[in-house]
C-alpha positions as YAML, in Angstrom:
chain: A
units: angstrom
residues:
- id: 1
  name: UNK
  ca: [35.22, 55.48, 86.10]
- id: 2
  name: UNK
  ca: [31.74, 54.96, 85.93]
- id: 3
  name: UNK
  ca: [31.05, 57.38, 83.47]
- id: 4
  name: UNK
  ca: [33.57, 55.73, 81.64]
- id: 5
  name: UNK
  ca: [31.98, 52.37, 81.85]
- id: 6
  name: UNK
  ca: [28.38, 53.69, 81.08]
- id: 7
  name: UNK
  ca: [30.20, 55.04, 77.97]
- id: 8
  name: UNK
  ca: [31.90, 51.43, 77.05]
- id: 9
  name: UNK
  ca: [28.70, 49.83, 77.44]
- id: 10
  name: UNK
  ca: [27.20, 52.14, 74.88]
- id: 11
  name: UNK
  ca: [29.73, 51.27, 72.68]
- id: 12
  name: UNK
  ca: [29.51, 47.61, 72.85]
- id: 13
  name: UNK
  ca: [25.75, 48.50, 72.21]
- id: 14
  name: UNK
  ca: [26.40, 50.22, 69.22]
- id: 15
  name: UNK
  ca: [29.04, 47.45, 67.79]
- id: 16
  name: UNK
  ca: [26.17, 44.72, 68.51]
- id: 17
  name: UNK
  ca: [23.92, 46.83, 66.35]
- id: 18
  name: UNK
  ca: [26.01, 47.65, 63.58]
- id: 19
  name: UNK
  ca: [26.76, 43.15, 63.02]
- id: 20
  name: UNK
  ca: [22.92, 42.98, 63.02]
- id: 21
  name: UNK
  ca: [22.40, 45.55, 60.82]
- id: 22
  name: UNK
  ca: [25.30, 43.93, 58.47]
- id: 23
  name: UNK
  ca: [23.24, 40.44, 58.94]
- id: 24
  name: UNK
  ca: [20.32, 42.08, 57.22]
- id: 25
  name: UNK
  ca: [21.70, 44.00, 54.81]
- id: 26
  name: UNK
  ca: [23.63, 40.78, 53.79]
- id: 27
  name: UNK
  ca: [21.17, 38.25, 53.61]
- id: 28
  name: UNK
  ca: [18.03, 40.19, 52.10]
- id: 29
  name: UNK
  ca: [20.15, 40.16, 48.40]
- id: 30
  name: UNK
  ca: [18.70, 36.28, 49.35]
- id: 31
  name: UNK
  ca: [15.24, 36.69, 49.74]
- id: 32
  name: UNK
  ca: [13.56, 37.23, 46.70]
- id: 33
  name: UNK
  ca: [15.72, 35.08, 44.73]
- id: 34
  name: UNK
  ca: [18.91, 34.29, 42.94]
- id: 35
  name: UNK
  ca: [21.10, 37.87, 43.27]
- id: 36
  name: UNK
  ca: [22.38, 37.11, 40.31]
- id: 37
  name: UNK
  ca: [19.43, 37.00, 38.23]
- id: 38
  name: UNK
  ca: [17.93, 40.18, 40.39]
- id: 39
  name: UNK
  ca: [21.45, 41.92, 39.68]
- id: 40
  name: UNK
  ca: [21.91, 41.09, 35.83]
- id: 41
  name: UNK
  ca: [19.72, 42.81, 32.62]
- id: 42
  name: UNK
  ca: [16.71, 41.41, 32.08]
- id: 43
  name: UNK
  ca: [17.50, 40.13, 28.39]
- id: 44
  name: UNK
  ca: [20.67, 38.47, 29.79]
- id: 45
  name: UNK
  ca: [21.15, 34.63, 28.74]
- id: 46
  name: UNK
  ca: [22.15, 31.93, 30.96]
- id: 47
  name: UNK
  ca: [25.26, 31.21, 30.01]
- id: 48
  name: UNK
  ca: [25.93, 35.12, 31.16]
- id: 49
  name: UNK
  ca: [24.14, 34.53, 34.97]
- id: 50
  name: UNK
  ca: [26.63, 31.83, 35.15]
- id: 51
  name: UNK
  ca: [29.47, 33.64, 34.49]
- id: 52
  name: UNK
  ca: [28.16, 36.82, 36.68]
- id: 53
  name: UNK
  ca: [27.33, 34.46, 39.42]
- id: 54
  name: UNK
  ca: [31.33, 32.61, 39.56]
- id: 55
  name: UNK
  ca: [32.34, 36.28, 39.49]
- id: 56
  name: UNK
  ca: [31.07, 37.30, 42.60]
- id: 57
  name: UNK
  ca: [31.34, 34.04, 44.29]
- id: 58
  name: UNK
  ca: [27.48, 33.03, 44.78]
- id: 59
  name: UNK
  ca: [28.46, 29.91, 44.37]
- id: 60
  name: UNK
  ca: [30.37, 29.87, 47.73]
- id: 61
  name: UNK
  ca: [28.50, 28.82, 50.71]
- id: 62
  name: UNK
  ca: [26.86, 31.51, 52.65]
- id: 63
  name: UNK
  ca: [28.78, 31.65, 55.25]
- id: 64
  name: UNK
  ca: [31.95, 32.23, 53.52]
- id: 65
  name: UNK
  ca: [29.84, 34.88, 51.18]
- id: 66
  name: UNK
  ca: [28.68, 36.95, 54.47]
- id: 67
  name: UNK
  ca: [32.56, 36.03, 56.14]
- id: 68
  name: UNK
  ca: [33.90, 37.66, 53.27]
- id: 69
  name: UNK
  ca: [31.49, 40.35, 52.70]
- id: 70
  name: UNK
  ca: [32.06, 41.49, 56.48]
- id: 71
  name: UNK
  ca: [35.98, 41.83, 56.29]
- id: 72
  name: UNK
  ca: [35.38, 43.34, 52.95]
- id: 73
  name: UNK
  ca: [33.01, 45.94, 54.94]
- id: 74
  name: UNK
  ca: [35.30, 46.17, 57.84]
- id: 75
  name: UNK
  ca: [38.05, 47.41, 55.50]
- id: 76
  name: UNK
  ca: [35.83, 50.20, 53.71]
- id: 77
  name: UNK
  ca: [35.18, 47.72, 50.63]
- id: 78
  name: UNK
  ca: [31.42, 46.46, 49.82]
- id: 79
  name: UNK
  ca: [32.29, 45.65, 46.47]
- id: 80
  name: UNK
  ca: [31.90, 47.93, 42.63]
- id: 81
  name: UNK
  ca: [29.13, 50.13, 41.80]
- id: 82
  name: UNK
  ca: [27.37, 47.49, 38.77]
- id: 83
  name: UNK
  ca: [26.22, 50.81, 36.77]
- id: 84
  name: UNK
  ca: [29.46, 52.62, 37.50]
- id: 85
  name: UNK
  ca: [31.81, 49.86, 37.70]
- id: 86
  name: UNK
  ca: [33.26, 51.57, 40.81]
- id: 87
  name: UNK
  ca: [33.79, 50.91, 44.17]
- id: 88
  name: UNK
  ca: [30.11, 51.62, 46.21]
- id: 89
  name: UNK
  ca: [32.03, 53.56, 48.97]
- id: 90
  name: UNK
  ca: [33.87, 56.07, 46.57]
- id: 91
  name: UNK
  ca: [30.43, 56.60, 45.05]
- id: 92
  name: UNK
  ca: [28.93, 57.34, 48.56]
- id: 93
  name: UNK
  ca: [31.76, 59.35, 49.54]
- id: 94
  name: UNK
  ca: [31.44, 61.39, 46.73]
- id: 95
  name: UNK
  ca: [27.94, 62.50, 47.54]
- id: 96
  name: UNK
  ca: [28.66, 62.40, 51.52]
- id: 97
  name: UNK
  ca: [30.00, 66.15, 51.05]
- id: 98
  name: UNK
  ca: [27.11, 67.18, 49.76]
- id: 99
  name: UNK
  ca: [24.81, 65.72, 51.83]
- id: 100
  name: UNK
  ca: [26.81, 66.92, 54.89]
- id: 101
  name: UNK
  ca: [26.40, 70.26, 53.95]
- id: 102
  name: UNK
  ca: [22.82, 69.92, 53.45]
- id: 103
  name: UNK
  ca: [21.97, 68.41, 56.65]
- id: 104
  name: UNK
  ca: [24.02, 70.62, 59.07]
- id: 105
  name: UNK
  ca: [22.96, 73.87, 57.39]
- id: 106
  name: UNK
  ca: [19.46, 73.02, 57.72]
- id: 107
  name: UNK
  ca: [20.17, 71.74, 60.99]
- id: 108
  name: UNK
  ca: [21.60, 74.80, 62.20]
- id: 109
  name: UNK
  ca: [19.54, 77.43, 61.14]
- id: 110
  name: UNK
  ca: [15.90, 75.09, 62.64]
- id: 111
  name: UNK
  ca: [18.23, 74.77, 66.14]
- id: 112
  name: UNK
  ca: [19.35, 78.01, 66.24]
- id: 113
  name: UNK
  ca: [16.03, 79.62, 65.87]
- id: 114
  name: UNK
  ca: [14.07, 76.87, 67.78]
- id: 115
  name: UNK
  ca: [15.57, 77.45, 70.48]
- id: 116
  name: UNK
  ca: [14.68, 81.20, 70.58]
- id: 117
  name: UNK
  ca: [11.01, 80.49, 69.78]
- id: 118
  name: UNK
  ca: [11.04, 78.17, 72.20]
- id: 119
  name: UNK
  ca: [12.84, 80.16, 74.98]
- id: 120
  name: UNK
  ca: [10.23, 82.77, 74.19]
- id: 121
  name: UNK
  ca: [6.82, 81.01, 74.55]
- id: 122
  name: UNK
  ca: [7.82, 79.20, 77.53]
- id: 123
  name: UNK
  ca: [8.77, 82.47, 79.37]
- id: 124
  name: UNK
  ca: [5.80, 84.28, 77.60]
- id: 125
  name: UNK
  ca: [3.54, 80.98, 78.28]
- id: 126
  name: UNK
  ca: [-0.14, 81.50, 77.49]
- id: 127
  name: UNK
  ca: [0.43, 84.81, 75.81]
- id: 128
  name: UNK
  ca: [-0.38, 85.59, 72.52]
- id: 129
  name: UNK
  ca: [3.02, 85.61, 71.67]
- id: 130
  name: UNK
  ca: [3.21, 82.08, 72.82]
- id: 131
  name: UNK
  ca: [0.15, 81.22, 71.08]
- id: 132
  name: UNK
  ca: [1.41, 82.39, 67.96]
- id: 133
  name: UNK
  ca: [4.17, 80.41, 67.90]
- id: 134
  name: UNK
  ca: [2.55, 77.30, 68.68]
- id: 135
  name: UNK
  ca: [0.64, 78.26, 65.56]
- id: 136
  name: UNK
  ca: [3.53, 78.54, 63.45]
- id: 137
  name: UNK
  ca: [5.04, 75.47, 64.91]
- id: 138
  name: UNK
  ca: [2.18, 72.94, 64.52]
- id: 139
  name: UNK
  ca: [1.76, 74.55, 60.46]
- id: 140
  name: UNK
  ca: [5.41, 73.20, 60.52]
- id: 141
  name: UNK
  ca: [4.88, 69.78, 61.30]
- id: 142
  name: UNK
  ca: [1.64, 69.32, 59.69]
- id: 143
  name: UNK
  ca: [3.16, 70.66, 55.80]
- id: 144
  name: UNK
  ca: [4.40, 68.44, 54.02]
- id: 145
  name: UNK
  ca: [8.21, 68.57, 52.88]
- id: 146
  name: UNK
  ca: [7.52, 68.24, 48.95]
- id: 147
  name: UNK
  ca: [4.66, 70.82, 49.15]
- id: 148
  name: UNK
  ca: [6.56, 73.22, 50.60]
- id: 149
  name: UNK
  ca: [9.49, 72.68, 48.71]
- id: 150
  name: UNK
  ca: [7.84, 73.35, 45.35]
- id: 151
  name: UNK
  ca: [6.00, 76.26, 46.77]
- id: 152
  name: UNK
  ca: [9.49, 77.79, 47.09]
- id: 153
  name: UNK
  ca: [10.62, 77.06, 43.78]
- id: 154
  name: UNK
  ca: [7.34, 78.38, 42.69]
- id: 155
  name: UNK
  ca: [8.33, 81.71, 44.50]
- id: 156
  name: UNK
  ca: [11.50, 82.40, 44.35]
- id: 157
  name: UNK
  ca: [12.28, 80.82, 41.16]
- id: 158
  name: UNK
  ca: [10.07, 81.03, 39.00]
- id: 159
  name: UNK
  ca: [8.03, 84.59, 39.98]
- id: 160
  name: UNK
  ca: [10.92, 86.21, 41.99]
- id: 161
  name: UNK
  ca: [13.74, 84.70, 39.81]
- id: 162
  name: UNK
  ca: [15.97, 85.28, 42.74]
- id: 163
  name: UNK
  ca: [17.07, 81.89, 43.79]
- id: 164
  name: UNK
  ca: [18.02, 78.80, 40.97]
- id: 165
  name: UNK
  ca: [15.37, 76.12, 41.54]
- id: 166
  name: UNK
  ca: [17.96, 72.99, 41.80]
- id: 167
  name: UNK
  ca: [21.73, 72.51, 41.14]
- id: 168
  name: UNK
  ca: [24.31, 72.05, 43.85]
- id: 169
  name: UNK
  ca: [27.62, 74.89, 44.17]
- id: 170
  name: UNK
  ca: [27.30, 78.12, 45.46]
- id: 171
  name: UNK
  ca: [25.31, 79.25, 48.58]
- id: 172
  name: UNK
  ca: [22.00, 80.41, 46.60]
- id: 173
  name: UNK
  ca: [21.88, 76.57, 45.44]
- id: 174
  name: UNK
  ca: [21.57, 75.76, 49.75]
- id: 175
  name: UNK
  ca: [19.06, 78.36, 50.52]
- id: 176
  name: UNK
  ca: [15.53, 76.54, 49.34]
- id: 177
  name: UNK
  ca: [16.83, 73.14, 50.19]
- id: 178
  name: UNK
  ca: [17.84, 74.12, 53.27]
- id: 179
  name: UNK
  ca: [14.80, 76.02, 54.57]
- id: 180
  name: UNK
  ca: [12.59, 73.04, 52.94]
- id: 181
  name: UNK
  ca: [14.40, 70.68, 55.36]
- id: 182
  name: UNK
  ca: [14.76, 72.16, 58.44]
- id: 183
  name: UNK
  ca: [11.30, 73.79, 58.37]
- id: 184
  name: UNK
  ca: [9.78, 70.29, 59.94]
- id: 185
  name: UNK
  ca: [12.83, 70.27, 62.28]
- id: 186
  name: UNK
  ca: [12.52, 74.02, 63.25]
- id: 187
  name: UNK
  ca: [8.79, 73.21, 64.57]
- id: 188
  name: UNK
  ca: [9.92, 70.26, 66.34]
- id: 189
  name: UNK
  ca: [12.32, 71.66, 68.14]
- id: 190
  name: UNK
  ca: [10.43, 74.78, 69.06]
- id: 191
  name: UNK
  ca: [7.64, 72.59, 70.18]
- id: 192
  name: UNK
  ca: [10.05, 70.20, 72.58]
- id: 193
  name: UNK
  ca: [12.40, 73.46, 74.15]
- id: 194
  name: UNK
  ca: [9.04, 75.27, 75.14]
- id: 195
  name: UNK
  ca: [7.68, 71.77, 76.79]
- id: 196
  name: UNK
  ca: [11.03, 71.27, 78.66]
- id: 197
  name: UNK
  ca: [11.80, 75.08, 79.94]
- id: 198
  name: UNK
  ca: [7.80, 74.98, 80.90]
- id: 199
  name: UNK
  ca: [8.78, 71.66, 83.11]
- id: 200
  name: UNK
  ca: [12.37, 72.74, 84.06]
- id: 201
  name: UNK
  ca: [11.03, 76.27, 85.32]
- id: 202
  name: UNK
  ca: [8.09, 74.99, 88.09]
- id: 203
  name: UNK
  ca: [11.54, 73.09, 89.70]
- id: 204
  name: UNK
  ca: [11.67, 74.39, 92.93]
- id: 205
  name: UNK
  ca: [15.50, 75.35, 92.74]
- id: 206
  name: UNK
  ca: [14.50, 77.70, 89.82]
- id: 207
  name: UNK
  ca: [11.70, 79.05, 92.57]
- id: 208
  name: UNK
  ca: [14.90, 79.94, 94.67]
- id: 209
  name: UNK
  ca: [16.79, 81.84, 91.57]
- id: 210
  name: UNK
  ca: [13.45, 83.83, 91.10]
- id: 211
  name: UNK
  ca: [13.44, 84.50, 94.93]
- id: 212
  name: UNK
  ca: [17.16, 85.47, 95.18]
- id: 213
  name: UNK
  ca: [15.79, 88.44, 92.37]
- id: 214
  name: UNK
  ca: [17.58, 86.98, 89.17]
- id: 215
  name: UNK
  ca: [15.44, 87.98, 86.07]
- id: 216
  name: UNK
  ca: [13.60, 85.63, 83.77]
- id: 217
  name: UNK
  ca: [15.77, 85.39, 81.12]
- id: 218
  name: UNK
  ca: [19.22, 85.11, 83.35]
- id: 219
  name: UNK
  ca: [17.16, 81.77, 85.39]
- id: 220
  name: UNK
  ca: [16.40, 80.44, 81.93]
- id: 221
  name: UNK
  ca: [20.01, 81.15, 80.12]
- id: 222
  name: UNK
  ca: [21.67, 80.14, 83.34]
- id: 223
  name: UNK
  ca: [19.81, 77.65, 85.32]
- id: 224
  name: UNK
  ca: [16.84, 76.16, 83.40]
- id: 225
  name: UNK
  ca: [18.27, 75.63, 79.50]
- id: 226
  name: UNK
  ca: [20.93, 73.43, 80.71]
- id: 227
  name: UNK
  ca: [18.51, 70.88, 82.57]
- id: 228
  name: UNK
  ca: [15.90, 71.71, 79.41]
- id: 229
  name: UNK
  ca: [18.34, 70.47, 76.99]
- id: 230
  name: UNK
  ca: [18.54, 66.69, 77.66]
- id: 231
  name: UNK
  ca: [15.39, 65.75, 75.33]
- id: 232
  name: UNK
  ca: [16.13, 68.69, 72.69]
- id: 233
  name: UNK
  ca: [19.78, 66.49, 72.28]
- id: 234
  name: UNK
  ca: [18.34, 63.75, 71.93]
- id: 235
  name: UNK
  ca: [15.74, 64.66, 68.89]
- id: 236
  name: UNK
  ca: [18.83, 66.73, 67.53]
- id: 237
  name: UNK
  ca: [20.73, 63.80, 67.70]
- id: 238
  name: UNK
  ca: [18.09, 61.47, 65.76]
- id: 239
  name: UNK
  ca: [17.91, 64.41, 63.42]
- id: 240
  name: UNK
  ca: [20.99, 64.51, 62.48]
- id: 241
  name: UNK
  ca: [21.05, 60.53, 62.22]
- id: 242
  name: UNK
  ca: [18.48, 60.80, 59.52]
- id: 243
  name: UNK
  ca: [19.37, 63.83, 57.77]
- id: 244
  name: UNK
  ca: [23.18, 62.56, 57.09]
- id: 245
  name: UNK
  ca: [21.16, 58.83, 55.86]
- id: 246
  name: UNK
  ca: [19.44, 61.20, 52.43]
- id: 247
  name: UNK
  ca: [16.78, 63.44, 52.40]
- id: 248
  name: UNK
  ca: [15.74, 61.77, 49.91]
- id: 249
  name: UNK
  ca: [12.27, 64.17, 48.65]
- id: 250
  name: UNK
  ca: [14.35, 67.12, 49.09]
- id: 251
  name: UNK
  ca: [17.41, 66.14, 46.87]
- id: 252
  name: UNK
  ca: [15.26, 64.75, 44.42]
- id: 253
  name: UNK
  ca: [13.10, 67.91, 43.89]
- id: 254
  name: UNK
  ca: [16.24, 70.12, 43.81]
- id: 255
  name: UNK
  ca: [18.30, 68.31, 42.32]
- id: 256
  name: UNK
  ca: [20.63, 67.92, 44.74]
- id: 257
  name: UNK
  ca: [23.79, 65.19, 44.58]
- id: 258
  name: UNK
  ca: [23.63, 64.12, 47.71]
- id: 259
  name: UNK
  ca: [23.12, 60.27, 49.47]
- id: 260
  name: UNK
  ca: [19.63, 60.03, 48.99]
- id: 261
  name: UNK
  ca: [19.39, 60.55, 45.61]
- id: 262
  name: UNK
  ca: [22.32, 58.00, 44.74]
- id: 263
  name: UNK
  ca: [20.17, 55.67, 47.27]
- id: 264
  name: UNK
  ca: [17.10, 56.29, 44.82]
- id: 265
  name: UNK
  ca: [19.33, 55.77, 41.64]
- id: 266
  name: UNK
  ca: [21.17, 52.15, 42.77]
- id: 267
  name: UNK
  ca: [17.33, 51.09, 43.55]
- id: 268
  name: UNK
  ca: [16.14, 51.97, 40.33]
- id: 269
  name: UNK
  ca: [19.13, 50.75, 38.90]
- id: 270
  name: UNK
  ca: [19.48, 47.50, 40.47]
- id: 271
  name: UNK
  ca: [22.65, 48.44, 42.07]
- id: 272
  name: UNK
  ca: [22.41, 46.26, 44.85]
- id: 273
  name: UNK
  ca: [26.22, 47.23, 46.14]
- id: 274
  name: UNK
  ca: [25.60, 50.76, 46.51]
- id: 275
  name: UNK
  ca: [22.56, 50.13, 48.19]
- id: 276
  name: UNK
  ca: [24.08, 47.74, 50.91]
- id: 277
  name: UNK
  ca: [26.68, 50.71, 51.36]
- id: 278
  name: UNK
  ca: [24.46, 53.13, 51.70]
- id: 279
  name: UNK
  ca: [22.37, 51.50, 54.11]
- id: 280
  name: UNK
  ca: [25.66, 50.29, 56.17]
- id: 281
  name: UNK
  ca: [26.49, 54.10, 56.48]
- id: 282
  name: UNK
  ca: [23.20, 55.33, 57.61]
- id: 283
  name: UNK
  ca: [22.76, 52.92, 60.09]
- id: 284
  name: UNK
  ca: [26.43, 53.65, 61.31]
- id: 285
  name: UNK
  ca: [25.82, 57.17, 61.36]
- id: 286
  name: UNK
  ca: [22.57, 56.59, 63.83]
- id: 287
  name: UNK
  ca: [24.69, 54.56, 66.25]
- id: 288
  name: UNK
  ca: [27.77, 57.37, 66.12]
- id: 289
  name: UNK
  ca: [24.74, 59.77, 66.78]
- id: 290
  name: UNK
  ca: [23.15, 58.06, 69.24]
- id: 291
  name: UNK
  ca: [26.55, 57.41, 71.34]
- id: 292
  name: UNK
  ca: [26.95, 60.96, 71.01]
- id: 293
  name: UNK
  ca: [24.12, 62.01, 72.68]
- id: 294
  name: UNK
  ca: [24.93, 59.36, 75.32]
- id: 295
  name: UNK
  ca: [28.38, 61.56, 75.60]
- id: 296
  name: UNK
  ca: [26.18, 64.43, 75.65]
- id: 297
  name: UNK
  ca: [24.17, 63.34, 78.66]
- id: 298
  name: UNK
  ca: [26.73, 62.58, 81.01]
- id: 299
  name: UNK
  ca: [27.93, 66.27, 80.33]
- id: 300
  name: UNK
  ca: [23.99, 67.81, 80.82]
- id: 301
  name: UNK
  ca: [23.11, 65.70, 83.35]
- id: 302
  name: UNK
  ca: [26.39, 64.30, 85.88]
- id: 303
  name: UNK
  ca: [23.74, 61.77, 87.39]
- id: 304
  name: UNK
  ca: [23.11, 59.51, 84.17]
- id: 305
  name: UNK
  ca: [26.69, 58.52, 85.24]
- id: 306
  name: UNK
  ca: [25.33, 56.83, 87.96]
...
């Protein structure tokens, strides 16, 4: 019961956020201006504004504007695409595939691997071993995304000519993109599993499993990851959050069709519906991924129940 209730509250939480967030996205079309000016051509006349702005109701008082734009938002509908002349969520939807594809691929591979690195220098700690991955992890961090994303197209593309350097439909299309991404995310989760096995292994219960003669790696598969994995979710989580929201420099470079680069398009564009959806569904997908984690906790950790 009160796991359940720690759970609701979370919830509520996220539902609180998410009418903020739709406050914002709603009323910043109104800061710099007449939206209907900011959303027509340049060279359009007056008589046109006019027209434009009946059409979309500006005209309305704002509080029937943001009453309708919220049930319209409730029901999936933020309105048509002004380039496309679509609605904005089938244009996000579209590109969601892709993006999803993008983010949990690069996710996996970084998590996957992180976690070994890190299992390894924390057991190994102040070894060369672990000295070399700290190395290797701080490089991580400290390259930038774009750099190292060109420096693969640069290698495999154009000198190896093994991999296509952008384009989106078959698995040697993922590969750069997907080791550009979760490069930053591998080090960052290396970094955070060593720091939390180091801390979870000098608890005295793990002093007990080392005195009952358990070996190192059976204390920190069976006993120590567990309790280590709290603040690994928790950046996975965020991650995620983000990754599912664009990546925007890596689509762009390779090309890829994902939500960033429609984000980057309705800017340029002026496509102020798309952008309102797209922002609406990243900051929906942080507070799904932040309840999960909450959902994840109560499973790592029985006491944040309490």
């Amino acid at each position: 019961m009160k796991g359940l209730r720690f759970l609701l509250s979370r919830a509520i939480q996220g539902l609180i956020v998410m009418f903020g967030v739709s406050l914002l996205v709603f009323f910043a079309l109104f800061l710099t201006g007449d939206p209907a000016v900011l959303m027509m051509a340049p060279d359009s006349t007056a008589q046109e504004i006019a027209e434009f702005r009946e059409a979309m109701g500006f005209n309305d008082p704002i509080i029937v504007q943001y009453g309708r734009f919220l049930a319209g938002a409730l029901h999936g509908d933020l309105g048509n695409s002004l380039r496309y002349s679509r609605p904005a969520m089938d244009l996000l939807t579209e590109r969601l595939g892709a993006t999803a594809l993008l983010a949990l691929s690069a996710l996996l591979w970084s998590s996957l691997l992180g976690f070994l690195l890190g299992a390894i220098a924390a057991v190994r700690r102040n070894s060369p071993i672990d000295f070399a991955i700290r190395v290797i992890s701080l490089l991580g961090q400290a390259v930038p995304v774009f750099w190292l994303a060109l420096m693969l197209i640069i290698l495999f593309s154009l000198n190896l000519r093994w991999l296509p350097s952008s384009g989106y439909g078959s698995f040697e299309h993922l590969i750069m993109p997907s080791l550009a991404l979760g490069a930053y995310y591998l080090s960052a989760i290396t970094r955070l599993v060593r720091s939390s096995l180091i801390e979870t292994l000098g608890e005295n219960y793990i002093r007990t499993a080392r005195a009952k003669g358990l070996t190192e790696w059976r204390i920190v598969v069976r006993h120590a990851l567990r309790n280590a994995m709290i603040p690994v979710v928790t950046l996975q989580g965020m991650y995620l959050a983000s990754l599912m929201g664009g990546a925007l420099v890596t689509e762009i470079i390779f090309a890829w069709p994902g939500i960033g680069r429609l984000a980057v398009e309705a800017i340029q564009n002026r496509d102020f519906p798309v952008v309102q959806a797209v922002v609406l569904f990243a900051a929906l997908v942080f507070v799904v991924a932040n309840f999960l984690v909450d959902v994840a906790y109560t499973w790592l950790n029985p006491r944040i129940r309490l």
